[in-house]
Amino acid sequence: MKDIIIAIDGPAGSGKSTTARLVAQKLGYIYIDTGAMYRAITLAFLKSGLEFNEKNICKLIEKITISLNYTPQGQITLLNGEDVTEAIRTNEVTNLVSPVSAIHCVRNKMVSQQQMMGKNGGVVMDGRDIGTVVFPNAQLKIFLIASIETRAKRRQLELLQKGVNLTYDQIKKQIIERDIYDSTREISPLKKADDAIEIDTTNLTIQEQTNLIISLAQKKILEINNE
Ligand code: DC
């Protein structure tokens, strides 16, 4: 049975990570959250105390290693071998991750690492540029969208469960800023690949959007294995 690459892109709060994880679980695929890699670099930068500029960040990434491990409990993010899975989710990291991920050397390094990780297929990879840049030949590309109100509410709930208490307005503003940054940057901006299937999750439950993608994936897997 030939395994495929499933690319799931979309803006913050569109439901990518939960959906991608559940789709991967159902198919027996590996779920790769590429945003975690950009977050780990951002954390390394914050810890370094360096001034924010391209030169400093490019020097820094030569000295660090980012890796992802897979356990039955989910993806573990390692920065220089240290588990930073929780540490990369702070508000401080979220506020700086978009400018860091817009830097050329950061994208070059992360994209080639992601291409290595997914090259044998059997992966569900989520991010901003998976279907356009990382795997433009992915057999199934999904672009998730949702209204800004829904995305902000989802993010607020997610943060509350982690004990982070931000107001709805603060979160909405943060998401809008990140959307602008991620979709207007010069290198590999967030945009729907021409051959991606767009799914609006505003009025869908996680189960509904997951089932929809699983059925698209199963159809594609059958198609490819019958060729
Ligand atoms: O998915 P996330 O919110 O954890 O991603 C954090 C940031 O990382 C996002 O605002 C933009 C960046 N990112 C990216 O540029 N390319 C990706 N493939 C994934 C994330």
PDB file of C-alpha atoms and ligand atoms in Angstrom:
ATOM      1  CA  MET A   1       0.000   0.000   0.000  1.00  0.00           C
ATOM      2  CA  LYS A   2       1.492   3.312  -1.079  1.00  0.00           C
ATOM      3  CA  ASP A   3       1.245   6.060   1.558  1.00  0.00           C
ATOM      4  CA  ILE A   4       0.475   9.625   0.588  1.00  0.00           C
ATOM      5  CA  ILE A   5       1.419  13.091   1.820  1.00  0.00           C
ATOM      6  CA  ILE A   6      -1.450  15.161   3.180  1.00  0.00           C
ATOM      7  CA  ALA A   7      -0.799  18.910   3.438  1.00  0.00           C
ATOM      8  CA  ILE A   8      -3.079  20.963   5.676  1.00  0.00           C
ATOM      9  CA  ASP A   9      -2.562  24.710   5.545  1.00  0.00           C
ATOM     10  CA  GLY A  10      -4.535  27.635   6.872  1.00  0.00           C
ATOM     11  CA  PRO A  11      -4.448  30.613   9.224  1.00  0.00           C
ATOM     12  CA  ALA A  12      -4.163  30.463  13.035  1.00  0.00           C
ATOM     13  CA  GLY A  13      -7.183  28.957  14.750  1.00  0.00           C
ATOM     14  CA  SER A  14      -8.668  27.373  11.629  1.00  0.00           C
ATOM     15  CA  GLY A  15      -8.556  23.961  13.324  1.00  0.00           C
ATOM     16  CA  LYS A  16      -5.465  22.616  11.543  1.00  0.00           C
ATOM     17  CA  SER A  17      -3.632  20.954  14.389  1.00  0.00           C
ATOM     18  CA  THR A  18      -6.529  19.110  16.023  1.00  0.00           C
ATOM     19  CA  THR A  19      -7.871  17.975  12.676  1.00  0.00           C
ATOM     20  CA  ALA A  20      -4.466  16.955  11.319  1.00  0.00           C
ATOM     21  CA  ARG A  21      -3.719  14.957  14.473  1.00  0.00           C
ATOM     22  CA  LEU A  22      -7.019  13.069  14.298  1.00  0.00           C
ATOM     23  CA  VAL A  23      -6.697  12.396  10.568  1.00  0.00           C
ATOM     24  CA  ALA A  24      -3.187  11.021  11.108  1.00  0.00           C
ATOM     25  CA  GLN A  25      -4.384   8.840  13.991  1.00  0.00           C
ATOM     26  CA  LYS A  26      -7.163   7.331  11.897  1.00  0.00           C
ATOM     27  CA  LEU A  27      -4.894   6.611   8.908  1.00  0.00           C
ATOM     28  CA  GLY A  28      -1.952   5.392  10.995  1.00  0.00           C
ATOM     29  CA  TYR A  29       0.126   8.283   9.607  1.00  0.00           C
ATOM     30  CA  ILE A  30       2.563  10.584  11.396  1.00  0.00           C
ATOM     31  CA  TYR A  31       1.293  14.047  12.238  1.00  0.00           C
ATOM     32  CA  ILE A  32       3.896  16.791  11.778  1.00  0.00           C
ATOM     33  CA  ASP A  33       3.134  20.213  13.266  1.00  0.00           C
ATOM     34  CA  THR A  34       5.583  22.473  11.409  1.00  0.00           C
ATOM     35  CA  GLY A  35       4.542  25.571  13.374  1.00  0.00           C
ATOM     36  CA  ALA A  36       6.233  23.976  16.415  1.00  0.00           C
ATOM     37  CA  MET A  37       9.578  24.175  14.601  1.00  0.00           C
ATOM     38  CA  TYR A  38       9.245  27.930  13.977  1.00  0.00           C
ATOM     39  CA  ARG A  39       8.139  28.342  17.584  1.00  0.00           C
ATOM     40  CA  ALA A  40      11.225  26.455  18.837  1.00  0.00           C
ATOM     41  CA  ILE A  41      13.525  28.811  16.892  1.00  0.00           C
ATOM     42  CA  THR A  42      11.639  31.772  18.344  1.00  0.00           C
ATOM     43  CA  LEU A  43      12.115  30.367  21.845  1.00  0.00           C
ATOM     44  CA  ALA A  44      15.844  29.866  21.206  1.00  0.00           C
ATOM     45  CA  PHE A  45      16.065  33.476  20.062  1.00  0.00           C
ATOM     46  CA  LEU A  46      14.212  34.779  23.134  1.00  0.00           C
ATOM     47  CA  LYS A  47      16.521  32.785  25.395  1.00  0.00           C
ATOM     48  CA  SER A  48      19.610  34.113  23.623  1.00  0.00           C
ATOM     49  CA  GLY A  49      18.980  37.730  24.617  1.00  0.00           C
ATOM     50  CA  LEU A  50      20.228  38.837  21.169  1.00  0.00           C
ATOM     51  CA  GLU A  51      18.896  41.893  19.371  1.00  0.00           C
ATOM     52  CA  PHE A  52      16.209  41.032  16.795  1.00  0.00           C
ATOM     53  CA  ASN A  53      17.763  41.211  13.350  1.00  0.00           C
ATOM     54  CA  GLU A  54      18.234  38.834  10.454  1.00  0.00           C
ATOM     55  CA  LYS A  55      21.985  38.471  10.936  1.00  0.00           C
ATOM     56  CA  ASN A  56      21.671  37.435  14.583  1.00  0.00           C
ATOM     57  CA  ILE A  57      18.903  34.961  13.857  1.00  0.00           C
ATOM     58  CA  CYS A  58      20.763  33.386  10.932  1.00  0.00           C
ATOM     59  CA  LYS A  59      23.856  32.959  13.137  1.00  0.00           C
ATOM     60  CA  LEU A  60      21.767  31.486  15.928  1.00  0.00           C
ATOM     61  CA  ILE A  61      20.066  28.850  13.795  1.00  0.00           C
ATOM     62  CA  GLU A  62      23.439  27.488  12.697  1.00  0.00           C
ATOM     63  CA  LYS A  63      24.112  26.606  16.327  1.00  0.00           C
ATOM     64  CA  ILE A  64      20.818  24.999  17.320  1.00  0.00           C
ATOM     65  CA  THR A  65      19.049  21.749  16.520  1.00  0.00           C
ATOM     66  CA  ILE A  66      15.305  21.402  16.327  1.00  0.00           C
ATOM     67  CA  SER A  67      13.810  17.941  16.213  1.00  0.00           C
ATOM     68  CA  LEU A  68      10.416  16.359  16.563  1.00  0.00           C
ATOM     69  CA  ASN A  69       9.776  13.046  18.305  1.00  0.00           C
ATOM     70  CA  TYR A  70       6.630  11.003  18.062  1.00  0.00           C
ATOM     71  CA  THR A  71       5.060   9.310  21.056  1.00  0.00           C
ATOM     72  CA  PRO A  72       1.583   7.797  21.560  1.00  0.00           C
ATOM     73  CA  GLN A  73       0.783  11.020  23.487  1.00  0.00           C
ATOM     74  CA  GLY A  74       1.667  13.169  20.482  1.00  0.00           C
ATOM     75  CA  GLN A  75       4.473  15.242  19.040  1.00  0.00           C
ATOM     76  CA  ILE A  76       7.352  16.264  21.320  1.00  0.00           C
ATOM     77  CA  THR A  77       9.402  19.281  20.228  1.00  0.00           C
ATOM     78  CA  LEU A  78      13.089  19.267  21.116  1.00  0.00           C
ATOM     79  CA  LEU A  79      15.417  22.254  21.086  1.00  0.00           C
ATOM     80  CA  ASN A  80      19.053  21.120  21.407  1.00  0.00           C
ATOM     81  CA  GLY A  81      17.691  17.868  22.824  1.00  0.00           C
ATOM     82  CA  GLU A  82      15.586  19.590  25.497  1.00  0.00           C
ATOM     83  CA  ASP A  83      11.817  19.051  25.572  1.00  0.00           C
ATOM     84  CA  VAL A  84      10.212  22.449  24.820  1.00  0.00           C
ATOM     85  CA  THR A  85       6.750  21.169  23.863  1.00  0.00           C
ATOM     86  CA  GLU A  86       5.063  23.359  26.496  1.00  0.00           C
ATOM     87  CA  ALA A  87       7.544  26.251  26.475  1.00  0.00           C
ATOM     88  CA  ILE A  88       6.868  27.070  22.799  1.00  0.00           C
ATOM     89  CA  ARG A  89       3.185  27.798  23.485  1.00  0.00           C
ATOM     90  CA  THR A  90       3.668  30.915  25.626  1.00  0.00           C
ATOM     91  CA  ASN A  91       2.256  34.255  24.590  1.00  0.00           C
ATOM     92  CA  GLU A  92       5.786  35.677  24.312  1.00  0.00           C
ATOM     93  CA  VAL A  93       6.667  33.091  21.652  1.00  0.00           C
ATOM     94  CA  THR A  94       3.324  33.521  19.848  1.00  0.00           C
ATOM     95  CA  ASN A  95       3.889  37.285  19.625  1.00  0.00           C
ATOM     96  CA  LEU A  96       7.272  36.930  17.932  1.00  0.00           C
ATOM     97  CA  VAL A  97       6.947  33.767  15.853  1.00  0.00           C
ATOM     98  CA  SER A  98       5.584  35.449  12.718  1.00  0.00           C
ATOM     99  CA  PRO A  99       8.517  37.885  12.256  1.00  0.00           C
ATOM    100  CA  VAL A 100      11.015  35.088  13.002  1.00  0.00           C
ATOM    101  CA  SER A 101       9.404  32.712  10.517  1.00  0.00           C
ATOM    102  CA  ALA A 102       9.498  35.367   7.777  1.00  0.00           C
ATOM    103  CA  ILE A 103      13.329  35.321   7.704  1.00  0.00           C
ATOM    104  CA  HIS A 104      14.925  33.687   4.688  1.00  0.00           C
ATOM    105  CA  CYS A 105      17.540  31.489   6.414  1.00  0.00           C
ATOM    106  CA  VAL A 106      14.955  30.259   8.911  1.00  0.00           C
ATOM    107  CA  ARG A 107      12.609  29.156   6.142  1.00  0.00           C
ATOM    108  CA  ASN A 108      15.386  27.520   4.117  1.00  0.00           C
ATOM    109  CA  LYS A 109      16.532  25.431   7.041  1.00  0.00           C
ATOM    110  CA  MET A 110      13.038  24.445   8.209  1.00  0.00           C
ATOM    111  CA  VAL A 111      11.652  23.669   4.758  1.00  0.00           C
ATOM    112  CA  SER A 112      14.510  21.299   3.894  1.00  0.00           C
ATOM    113  CA  GLN A 113      14.194  19.601   7.275  1.00  0.00           C
ATOM    114  CA  GLN A 114      10.424  19.178   6.721  1.00  0.00           C
ATOM    115  CA  GLN A 115      10.986  17.789   3.226  1.00  0.00           C
ATOM    116  CA  MET A 116      13.316  15.142   4.674  1.00  0.00           C
ATOM    117  CA  MET A 117      10.780  14.252   7.356  1.00  0.00           C
ATOM    118  CA  GLY A 118       7.921  13.702   4.922  1.00  0.00           C
ATOM    119  CA  LYS A 119       9.700  12.337   1.878  1.00  0.00           C
ATOM    120  CA  ASN A 120       8.502   8.732   2.338  1.00  0.00           C
ATOM    121  CA  GLY A 121       4.847   9.713   2.674  1.00  0.00           C
ATOM    122  CA  GLY A 122       2.512   8.494   5.401  1.00  0.00           C
ATOM    123  CA  VAL A 123       2.405  11.968   6.924  1.00  0.00           C
ATOM    124  CA  VAL A 124      -0.140  14.644   7.651  1.00  0.00           C
ATOM    125  CA  MET A 125       1.785  17.902   7.803  1.00  0.00           C
ATOM    126  CA  ASP A 126       0.196  21.165   8.910  1.00  0.00           C
ATOM    127  CA  GLY A 127       1.485  24.696   8.480  1.00  0.00           C
ATOM    128  CA  ARG A 128       1.242  27.697   6.196  1.00  0.00           C
ATOM    129  CA  ASP A 129       3.244  26.683   3.111  1.00  0.00           C
ATOM    130  CA  ILE A 130       3.074  22.888   3.038  1.00  0.00           C
ATOM    131  CA  GLY A 131       0.968  22.609  -0.121  1.00  0.00           C
ATOM    132  CA  THR A 132       2.692  25.514  -1.873  1.00  0.00           C
ATOM    133  CA  VAL A 133       6.395  25.181  -0.985  1.00  0.00           C
ATOM    134  CA  VAL A 134       7.292  22.192   1.217  1.00  0.00           C
ATOM    135  CA  PHE A 135       5.339  19.567  -0.743  1.00  0.00           C
ATOM    136  CA  PRO A 136       3.902  21.146  -3.890  1.00  0.00           C
ATOM    137  CA  ASN A 137       3.346  17.554  -5.129  1.00  0.00           C
ATOM    138  CA  ALA A 138       1.416  16.398  -2.052  1.00  0.00           C
ATOM    139  CA  GLN A 139      -1.357  14.062  -3.197  1.00  0.00           C
ATOM    140  CA  LEU A 140      -3.961  15.738  -0.980  1.00  0.00           C
ATOM    141  CA  LYS A 141      -3.946  19.419  -0.097  1.00  0.00           C
ATOM    142  CA  ILE A 142      -6.440  20.963   2.283  1.00  0.00           C
ATOM    143  CA  PHE A 143      -6.798  24.667   3.028  1.00  0.00           C
ATOM    144  CA  LEU A 144      -8.779  25.325   6.192  1.00  0.00           C
ATOM    145  CA  ILE A 145     -10.442  28.651   6.848  1.00  0.00           C
ATOM    146  CA  ALA A 146     -12.893  29.977   9.470  1.00  0.00           C
ATOM    147  CA  SER A 147     -14.292  33.355  10.459  1.00  0.00           C
ATOM    148  CA  ILE A 148     -12.060  35.506  12.650  1.00  0.00           C
ATOM    149  CA  GLU A 149     -14.654  35.413  15.458  1.00  0.00           C
ATOM    150  CA  THR A 150     -14.709  31.602  15.484  1.00  0.00           C
ATOM    151  CA  ARG A 151     -10.921  31.377  15.351  1.00  0.00           C
ATOM    152  CA  ALA A 152     -10.491  33.818  18.245  1.00  0.00           C
ATOM    153  CA  LYS A 153     -13.079  31.952  20.349  1.00  0.00           C
ATOM    154  CA  ARG A 154     -11.362  28.617  19.689  1.00  0.00           C
ATOM    155  CA  ARG A 155      -7.956  30.010  20.594  1.00  0.00           C
ATOM    156  CA  GLN A 156      -9.345  31.589  23.780  1.00  0.00           C
ATOM    157  CA  LEU A 157     -10.781  28.238  24.898  1.00  0.00           C
ATOM    158  CA  GLU A 158      -7.548  26.429  24.060  1.00  0.00           C
ATOM    159  CA  LEU A 159      -5.516  28.962  26.078  1.00  0.00           C
ATOM    160  CA  LEU A 160      -7.945  28.871  29.016  1.00  0.00           C
ATOM    161  CA  GLN A 161      -7.498  25.104  29.213  1.00  0.00           C
ATOM    162  CA  LYS A 162      -3.783  25.756  29.582  1.00  0.00           C
ATOM    163  CA  GLY A 163      -4.406  28.351  32.280  1.00  0.00           C
ATOM    164  CA  VAL A 164      -3.604  31.351  30.042  1.00  0.00           C
ATOM    165  CA  ASN A 165      -6.157  34.080  30.587  1.00  0.00           C
ATOM    166  CA  LEU A 166      -6.248  36.521  27.650  1.00  0.00           C
ATOM    167  CA  THR A 167      -9.344  38.494  26.675  1.00  0.00           C
ATOM    168  CA  TYR A 168     -11.218  37.698  23.495  1.00  0.00           C
ATOM    169  CA  ASP A 169     -10.208  41.097  22.069  1.00  0.00           C
ATOM    170  CA  GLN A 170      -6.505  40.539  22.819  1.00  0.00           C
ATOM    171  CA  ILE A 171      -6.587  37.168  21.087  1.00  0.00           C
ATOM    172  CA  LYS A 172      -8.539  38.496  18.113  1.00  0.00           C
ATOM    173  CA  LYS A 173      -6.013  41.302  17.641  1.00  0.00           C
ATOM    174  CA  GLN A 174      -3.095  38.862  17.901  1.00  0.00           C
ATOM    175  CA  ILE A 175      -4.635  36.552  15.294  1.00  0.00           C
ATOM    176  CA  ILE A 176      -5.368  39.415  12.887  1.00  0.00           C
ATOM    177  CA  GLU A 177      -1.769  40.644  13.202  1.00  0.00           C
ATOM    178  CA  ARG A 178      -0.382  37.153  12.643  1.00  0.00           C
ATOM    179  CA  ASP A 179      -2.672  36.632   9.616  1.00  0.00           C
ATOM    180  CA  ILE A 180      -1.391  39.852   8.035  1.00  0.00           C
ATOM    181  CA  TYR A 181       2.234  38.989   8.742  1.00  0.00           C
ATOM    182  CA  ASP A 182       1.983  35.391   7.554  1.00  0.00           C
ATOM    183  CA  SER A 183       0.081  36.179   4.365  1.00  0.00           C
ATOM    184  CA  THR A 184       1.980  39.266   3.240  1.00  0.00           C
ATOM    185  CA  ARG A 185       5.566  38.164   3.892  1.00  0.00           C
ATOM    186  CA  GLU A 186       7.866  38.027   0.903  1.00  0.00           C
ATOM    187  CA  ILE A 187       8.923  34.382   1.160  1.00  0.00           C
ATOM    188  CA  SER A 188       6.330  31.602   0.974  1.00  0.00           C
ATOM    189  CA  PRO A 189       3.359  33.563   2.291  1.00  0.00           C
ATOM    190  CA  LEU A 190       0.269  31.796   3.567  1.00  0.00           C
ATOM    191  CA  LYS A 191      -1.943  31.201   0.556  1.00  0.00           C
ATOM    192  CA  LYS A 192      -4.133  28.473  -0.827  1.00  0.00           C
ATOM    193  CA  ALA A 193      -2.400  26.253  -3.380  1.00  0.00           C
ATOM    194  CA  ASP A 194      -4.290  26.232  -6.691  1.00  0.00           C
ATOM    195  CA  ASP A 195      -5.071  22.546  -6.305  1.00  0.00           C
ATOM    196  CA  ALA A 196      -5.965  22.644  -2.595  1.00  0.00           C
ATOM    197  CA  ILE A 197      -9.478  21.882  -1.388  1.00  0.00           C
ATOM    198  CA  GLU A 198     -10.779  24.739   0.730  1.00  0.00           C
ATOM    199  CA  ILE A 199     -12.895  23.826   3.744  1.00  0.00           C
ATOM    200  CA  ASP A 200     -14.627  26.496   5.808  1.00  0.00           C
ATOM    201  CA  THR A 201     -14.750  25.133   9.367  1.00  0.00           C
ATOM    202  CA  THR A 202     -16.751  28.032  10.872  1.00  0.00           C
ATOM    203  CA  ASN A 203     -19.868  25.916  11.297  1.00  0.00           C
ATOM    204  CA  LEU A 204     -18.258  22.483  11.455  1.00  0.00           C
ATOM    205  CA  THR A 205     -17.408  20.437  14.515  1.00  0.00           C
ATOM    206  CA  ILE A 206     -13.923  18.930  14.801  1.00  0.00           C
ATOM    207  CA  GLN A 207     -15.490  15.527  14.147  1.00  0.00           C
ATOM    208  CA  GLU A 208     -17.226  16.763  10.980  1.00  0.00           C
ATOM    209  CA  GLN A 209     -14.120  18.380   9.500  1.00  0.00           C
ATOM    210  CA  THR A 210     -11.985  15.368  10.458  1.00  0.00           C
ATOM    211  CA  ASN A 211     -14.415  12.910   8.841  1.00  0.00           C
ATOM    212  CA  LEU A 212     -14.530  15.014   5.707  1.00  0.00           C
ATOM    213  CA  ILE A 213     -10.739  15.003   5.310  1.00  0.00           C
ATOM    214  CA  ILE A 214     -10.472  11.295   6.166  1.00  0.00           C
ATOM    215  CA  SER A 215     -12.936  10.413   3.415  1.00  0.00           C
ATOM    216  CA  LEU A 216     -11.041  12.594   0.907  1.00  0.00           C
ATOM    217  CA  ALA A 217      -7.786  10.921   1.990  1.00  0.00           C
ATOM    218  CA  GLN A 218      -9.186   7.389   1.743  1.00  0.00           C
ATOM    219  CA  LYS A 219     -10.488   8.116  -1.733  1.00  0.00           C
ATOM    220  CA  LYS A 220      -7.074   9.464  -2.779  1.00  0.00           C
ATOM    221  CA  ILE A 221      -5.188   6.508  -1.254  1.00  0.00           C
ATOM    222  CA  LEU A 222      -7.416   4.062  -3.169  1.00  0.00           C
ATOM    223  CA  GLU A 223      -6.978   6.033  -6.388  1.00  0.00           C
ATOM    224  CA  ILE A 224      -3.169   6.070  -6.067  1.00  0.00           C
ATOM    225  CA  ASN A 225      -2.919   2.393  -5.188  1.00  0.00           C
ATOM    226  CA  ASN A 226      -5.095   1.435  -8.166  1.00  0.00           C
ATOM    227  CA  GLU A 227      -3.039   3.359 -10.686  1.00  0.00           C
TER     228      GLU A 227
HETATM  229  O1   DC B   1       0.681  26.846  13.520  1.00  0.00           O
HETATM  230  P1   DC B   1       1.246  27.840  14.547  1.00  0.00           P
HETATM  231  O2   DC B   1       0.284  28.900  14.928  1.00  0.00           O
HETATM  232  O3   DC B   1       1.851  27.157  15.716  1.00  0.00           O
HETATM  233  O4   DC B   1       2.455  28.540  13.762  1.00  0.00           O
HETATM  234  C1   DC B   1       3.231  29.535  14.356  1.00  0.00           C
HETATM  235  C2   DC B   1       3.814  30.464  13.301  1.00  0.00           C
HETATM  236  O5   DC B   1       4.803  29.777  12.556  1.00  0.00           O
HETATM  237  C3   DC B   1       2.830  31.036  12.299  1.00  0.00           C
HETATM  238  O6   DC B   1       2.263  32.237  12.746  1.00  0.00           O
HETATM  239  C4   DC B   1       3.665  31.229  11.061  1.00  0.00           C
HETATM  240  C5   DC B   1       4.782  30.230  11.218  1.00  0.00           C
HETATM  241  N1   DC B   1       4.669  29.073  10.322  1.00  0.00           N
HETATM  242  C6   DC B   1       5.138  29.218   9.054  1.00  0.00           C
HETATM  243  O7   DC B   1       5.591  30.293   8.670  1.00  0.00           O
HETATM  244  N2   DC B   1       5.142  28.164   8.202  1.00  0.00           N
HETATM  245  C7   DC B   1       4.656  26.975   8.595  1.00  0.00           C
HETATM  246  N3   DC B   1       4.677  25.947   7.746  1.00  0.00           N
HETATM  247  C8   DC B   1       4.132  26.818   9.889  1.00  0.00           C
HETATM  248  C9   DC B   1       4.127  27.911  10.739  1.00  0.00           C
END
